[in-house]
GROMACS .gro file of C-alpha atoms in nm:
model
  200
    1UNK     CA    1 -11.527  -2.865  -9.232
    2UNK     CA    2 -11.357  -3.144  -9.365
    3UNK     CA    3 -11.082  -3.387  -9.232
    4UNK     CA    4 -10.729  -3.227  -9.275
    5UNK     CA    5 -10.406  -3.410  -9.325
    6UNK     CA    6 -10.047  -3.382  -9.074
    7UNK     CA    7  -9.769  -3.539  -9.238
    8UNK     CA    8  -9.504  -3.608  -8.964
    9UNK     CA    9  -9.120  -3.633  -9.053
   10UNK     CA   10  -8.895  -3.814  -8.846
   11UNK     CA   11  -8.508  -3.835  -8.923
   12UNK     CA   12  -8.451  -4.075  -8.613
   13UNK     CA   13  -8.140  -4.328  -8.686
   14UNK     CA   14  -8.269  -4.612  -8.444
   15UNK     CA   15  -8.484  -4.809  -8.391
   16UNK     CA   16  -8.660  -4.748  -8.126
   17UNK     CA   17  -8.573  -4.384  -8.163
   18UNK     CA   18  -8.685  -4.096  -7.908
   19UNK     CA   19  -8.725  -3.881  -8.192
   20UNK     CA   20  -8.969  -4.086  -8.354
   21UNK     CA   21  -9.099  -4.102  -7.961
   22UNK     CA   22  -9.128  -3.712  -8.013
   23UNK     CA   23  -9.249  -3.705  -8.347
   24UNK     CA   24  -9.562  -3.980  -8.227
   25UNK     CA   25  -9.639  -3.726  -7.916
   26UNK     CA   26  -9.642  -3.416  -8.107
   27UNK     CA   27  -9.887  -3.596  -8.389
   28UNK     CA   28 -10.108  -3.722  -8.095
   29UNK     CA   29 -10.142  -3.380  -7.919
   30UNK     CA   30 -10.191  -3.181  -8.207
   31UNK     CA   31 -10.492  -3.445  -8.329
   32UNK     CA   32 -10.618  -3.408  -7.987
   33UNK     CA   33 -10.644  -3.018  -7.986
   34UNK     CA   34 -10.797  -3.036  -8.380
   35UNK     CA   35 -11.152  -2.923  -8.362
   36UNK     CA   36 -11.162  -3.144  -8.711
   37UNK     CA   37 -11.086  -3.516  -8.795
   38UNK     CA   38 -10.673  -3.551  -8.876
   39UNK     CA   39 -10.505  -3.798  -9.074
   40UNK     CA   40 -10.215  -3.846  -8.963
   41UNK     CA   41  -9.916  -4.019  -9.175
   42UNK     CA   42  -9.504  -4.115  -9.054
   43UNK     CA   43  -9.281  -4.056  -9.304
   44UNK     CA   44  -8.938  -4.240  -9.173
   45UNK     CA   45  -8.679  -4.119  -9.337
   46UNK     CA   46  -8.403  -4.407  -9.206
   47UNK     CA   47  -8.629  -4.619  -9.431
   48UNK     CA   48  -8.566  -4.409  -9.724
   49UNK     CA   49  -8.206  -4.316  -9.694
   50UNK     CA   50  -8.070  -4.535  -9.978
   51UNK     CA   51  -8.332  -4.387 -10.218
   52UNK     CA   52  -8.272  -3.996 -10.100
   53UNK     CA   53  -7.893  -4.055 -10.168
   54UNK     CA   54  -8.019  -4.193 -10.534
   55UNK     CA   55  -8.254  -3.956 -10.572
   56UNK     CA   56  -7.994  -3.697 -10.505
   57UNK     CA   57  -7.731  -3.861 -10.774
   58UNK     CA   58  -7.962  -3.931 -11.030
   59UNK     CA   59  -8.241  -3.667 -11.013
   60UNK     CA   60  -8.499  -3.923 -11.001
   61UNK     CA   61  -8.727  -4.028 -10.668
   62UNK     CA   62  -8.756  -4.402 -10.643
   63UNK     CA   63  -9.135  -4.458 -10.672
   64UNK     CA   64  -9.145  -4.518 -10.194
   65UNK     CA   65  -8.940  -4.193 -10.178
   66UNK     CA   66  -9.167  -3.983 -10.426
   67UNK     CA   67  -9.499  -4.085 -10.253
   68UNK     CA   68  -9.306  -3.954  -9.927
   69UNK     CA   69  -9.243  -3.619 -10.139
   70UNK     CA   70  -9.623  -3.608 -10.222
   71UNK     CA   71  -9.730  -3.664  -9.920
   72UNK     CA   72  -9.563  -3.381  -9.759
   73UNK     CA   73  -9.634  -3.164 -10.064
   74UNK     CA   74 -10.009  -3.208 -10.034
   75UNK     CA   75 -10.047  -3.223  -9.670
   76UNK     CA   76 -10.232  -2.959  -9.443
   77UNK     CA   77  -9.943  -2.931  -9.182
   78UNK     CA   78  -9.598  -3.114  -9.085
   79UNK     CA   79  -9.455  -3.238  -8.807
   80UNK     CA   80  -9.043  -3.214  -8.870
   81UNK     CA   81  -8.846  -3.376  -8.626
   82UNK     CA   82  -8.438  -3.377  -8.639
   83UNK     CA   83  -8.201  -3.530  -8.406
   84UNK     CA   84  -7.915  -3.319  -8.351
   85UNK     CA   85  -7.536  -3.362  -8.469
   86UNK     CA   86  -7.241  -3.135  -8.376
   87UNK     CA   87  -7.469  -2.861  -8.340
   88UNK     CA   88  -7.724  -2.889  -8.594
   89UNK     CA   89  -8.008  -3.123  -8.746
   90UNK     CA   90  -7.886  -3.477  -8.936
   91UNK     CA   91  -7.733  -3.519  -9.256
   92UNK     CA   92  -8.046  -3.742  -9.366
   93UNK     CA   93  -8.309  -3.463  -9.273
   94UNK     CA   94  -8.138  -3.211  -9.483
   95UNK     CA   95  -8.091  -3.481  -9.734
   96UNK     CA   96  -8.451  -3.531  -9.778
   97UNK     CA   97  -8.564  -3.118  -9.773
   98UNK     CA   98  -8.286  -3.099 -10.042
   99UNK     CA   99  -8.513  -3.295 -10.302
  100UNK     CA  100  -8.815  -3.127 -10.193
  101UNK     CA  101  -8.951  -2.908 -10.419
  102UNK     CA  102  -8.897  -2.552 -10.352
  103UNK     CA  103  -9.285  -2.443 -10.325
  104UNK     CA  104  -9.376  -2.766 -10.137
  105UNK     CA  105  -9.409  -2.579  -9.787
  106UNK     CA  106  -9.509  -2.245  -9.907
  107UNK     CA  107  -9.755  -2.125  -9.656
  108UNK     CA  108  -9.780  -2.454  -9.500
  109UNK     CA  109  -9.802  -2.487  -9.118
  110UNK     CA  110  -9.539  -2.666  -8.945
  111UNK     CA  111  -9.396  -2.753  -8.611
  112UNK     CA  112  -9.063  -2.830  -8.544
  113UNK     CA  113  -8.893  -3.055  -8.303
  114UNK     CA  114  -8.575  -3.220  -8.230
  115UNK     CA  115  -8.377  -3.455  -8.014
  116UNK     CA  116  -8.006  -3.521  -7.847
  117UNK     CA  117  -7.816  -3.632  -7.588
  118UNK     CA  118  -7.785  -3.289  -7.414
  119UNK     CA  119  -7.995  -2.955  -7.363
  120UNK     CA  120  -7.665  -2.776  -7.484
  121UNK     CA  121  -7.775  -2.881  -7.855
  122UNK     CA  122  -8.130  -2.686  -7.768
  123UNK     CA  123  -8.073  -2.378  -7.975
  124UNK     CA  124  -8.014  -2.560  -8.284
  125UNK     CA  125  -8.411  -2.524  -8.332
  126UNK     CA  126  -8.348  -2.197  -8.353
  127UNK     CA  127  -7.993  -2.121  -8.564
  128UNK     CA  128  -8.069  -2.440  -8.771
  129UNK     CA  129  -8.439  -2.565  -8.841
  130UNK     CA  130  -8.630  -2.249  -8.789
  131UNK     CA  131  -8.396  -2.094  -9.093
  132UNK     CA  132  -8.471  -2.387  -9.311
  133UNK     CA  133  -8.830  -2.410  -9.315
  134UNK     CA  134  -8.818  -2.002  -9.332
  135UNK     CA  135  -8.633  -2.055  -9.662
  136UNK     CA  136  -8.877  -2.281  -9.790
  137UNK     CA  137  -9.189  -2.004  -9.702
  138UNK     CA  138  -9.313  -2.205  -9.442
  139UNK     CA  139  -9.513  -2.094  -9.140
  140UNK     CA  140  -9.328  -2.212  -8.872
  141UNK     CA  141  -9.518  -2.233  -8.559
  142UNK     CA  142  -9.390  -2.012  -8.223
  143UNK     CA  143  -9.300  -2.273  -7.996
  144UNK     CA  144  -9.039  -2.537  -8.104
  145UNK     CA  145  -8.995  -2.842  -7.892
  146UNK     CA  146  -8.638  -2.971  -7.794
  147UNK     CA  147  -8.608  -3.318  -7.617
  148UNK     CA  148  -8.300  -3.399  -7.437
  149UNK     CA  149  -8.202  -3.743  -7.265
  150UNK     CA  150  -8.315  -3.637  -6.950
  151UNK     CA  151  -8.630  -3.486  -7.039
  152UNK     CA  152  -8.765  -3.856  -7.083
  153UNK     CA  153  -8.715  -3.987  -6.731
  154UNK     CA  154  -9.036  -4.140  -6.518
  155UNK     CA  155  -9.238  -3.816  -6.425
  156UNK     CA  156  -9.159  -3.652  -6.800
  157UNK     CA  157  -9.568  -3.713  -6.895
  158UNK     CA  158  -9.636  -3.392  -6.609
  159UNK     CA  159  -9.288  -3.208  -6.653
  160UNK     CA  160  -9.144  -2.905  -6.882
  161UNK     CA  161  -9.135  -3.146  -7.226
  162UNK     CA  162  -9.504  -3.251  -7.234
  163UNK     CA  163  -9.589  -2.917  -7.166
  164UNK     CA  164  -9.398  -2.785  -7.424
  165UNK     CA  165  -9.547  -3.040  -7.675
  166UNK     CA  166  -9.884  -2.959  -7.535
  167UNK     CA  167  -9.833  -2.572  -7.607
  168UNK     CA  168  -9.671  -2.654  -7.973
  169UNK     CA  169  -9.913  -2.901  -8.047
  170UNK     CA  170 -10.203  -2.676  -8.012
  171UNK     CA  171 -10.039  -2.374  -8.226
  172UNK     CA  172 -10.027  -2.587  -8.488
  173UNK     CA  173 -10.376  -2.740  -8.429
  174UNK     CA  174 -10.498  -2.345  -8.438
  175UNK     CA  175 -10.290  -2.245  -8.718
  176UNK     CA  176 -10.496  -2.564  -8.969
  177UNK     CA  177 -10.821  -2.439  -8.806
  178UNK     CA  178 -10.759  -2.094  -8.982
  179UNK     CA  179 -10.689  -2.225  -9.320
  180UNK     CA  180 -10.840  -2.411  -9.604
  181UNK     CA  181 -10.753  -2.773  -9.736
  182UNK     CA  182 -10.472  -2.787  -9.924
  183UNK     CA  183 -10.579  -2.787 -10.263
  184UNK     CA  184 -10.374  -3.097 -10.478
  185UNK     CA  185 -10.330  -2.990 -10.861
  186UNK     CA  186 -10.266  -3.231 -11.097
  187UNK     CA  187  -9.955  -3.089 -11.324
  188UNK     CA  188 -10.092  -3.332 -11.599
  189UNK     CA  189 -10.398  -3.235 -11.591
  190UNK     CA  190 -10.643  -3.105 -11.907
  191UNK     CA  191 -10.711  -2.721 -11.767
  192UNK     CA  192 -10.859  -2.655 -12.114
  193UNK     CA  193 -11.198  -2.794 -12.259
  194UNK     CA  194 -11.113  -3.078 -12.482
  195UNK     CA  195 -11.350  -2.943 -12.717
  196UNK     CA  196 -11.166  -2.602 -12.752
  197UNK     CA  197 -10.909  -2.750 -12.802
  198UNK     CA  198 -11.035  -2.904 -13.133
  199UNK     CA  199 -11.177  -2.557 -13.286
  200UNK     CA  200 -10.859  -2.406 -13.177
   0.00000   0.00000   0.00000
């Protein structure tokens, strides 16, 4: 079988962020529990903020911003990853599903994650993100994986979080071995024989 693709979206504000610190463990054990080559690609939206707020006035993607849309459109799986404000994922994160197309997840695997100061934020996987992608027709995988401050102290590689990404991780891994490549159309593209077309 052939390689597959894992877009991974991270809506960290800083730099260095620990949700892009989630988002790069969660890409790395899901790759290592594929049983086929993965590509894996970052899509960060902090660096894309100015164009989703044009995007959003205007209608139109900047040309970095739409390749970020394709990507996620023709990828095999995602990797979202939110931190959490006053309860619930960032305003950039929903910012950036908002332009996606509506079909762009349909049936698409994906793993969601998110980040914050405090575990008390934890069940806004569940009241916030898990809703979203089920809007979008997405196949969200069981286990979500919530990161708070504490859960990245010294002995975190053996404790509760890595095994939690570990578990995730391989769902998702499972969930691509089950289905076919993602099949890119081109919307431009001739689907009639140019020929026919001039004895039509």
């Amino acid at each position: 079988m052939t390689g597959r693709s894992l877009v991974v979206v991270s809506a960290g504000l800083s730099q260095p962020s620990s949700t892009r610190l989630l988002a790069d463990q969660l890409a790395a054990a899901t790759a290592a529990a594929s049983e086929n080559p993965l590509g894996v690609r970052v899509v960060e939206l902090r660096d894309l903020a100015h164009d989703i707020a044009n995007h959003l006035l205007t209608g139109f993607p900047p040309p970095a911003l739409k390749d970020a849309l394709e990507a996620v459109a023709s990828a095999d799986a995602l990797i979202a990853v939110s931190p959490i404000f006053s309860g619930s994922y960032s305003g950039l994160f929903k910012s950036f599903f908002d332009v996606l197309d509506k079909d762009a997840l349909a049936g698409k695997p994906v793993l969601i994650a998110a980040t914050a100061g405090t575990a008390r934020h934890s069940l806004a996987l569940e009241h916030a993100l898990r809703p979203l992608f089920a809007y979008f027709r997405a196949v969200v995988v069981p286990t979500s994986v919530f990161a708070a401050a504490d859960d990245w102290g010294a002995d975190s590689a053996d404790g509760l979080l890595q095994s939690r990404i570990t578990r995730a991780a391989g769902e998702l891994a499972r969930e691509l071995q089950h289905r076919a490549p993602v099949q890119v159309t081109d919307p431009f593209a001739l689907t009639v024989n140019f020929e026919d077309l001039l004895h039509s």
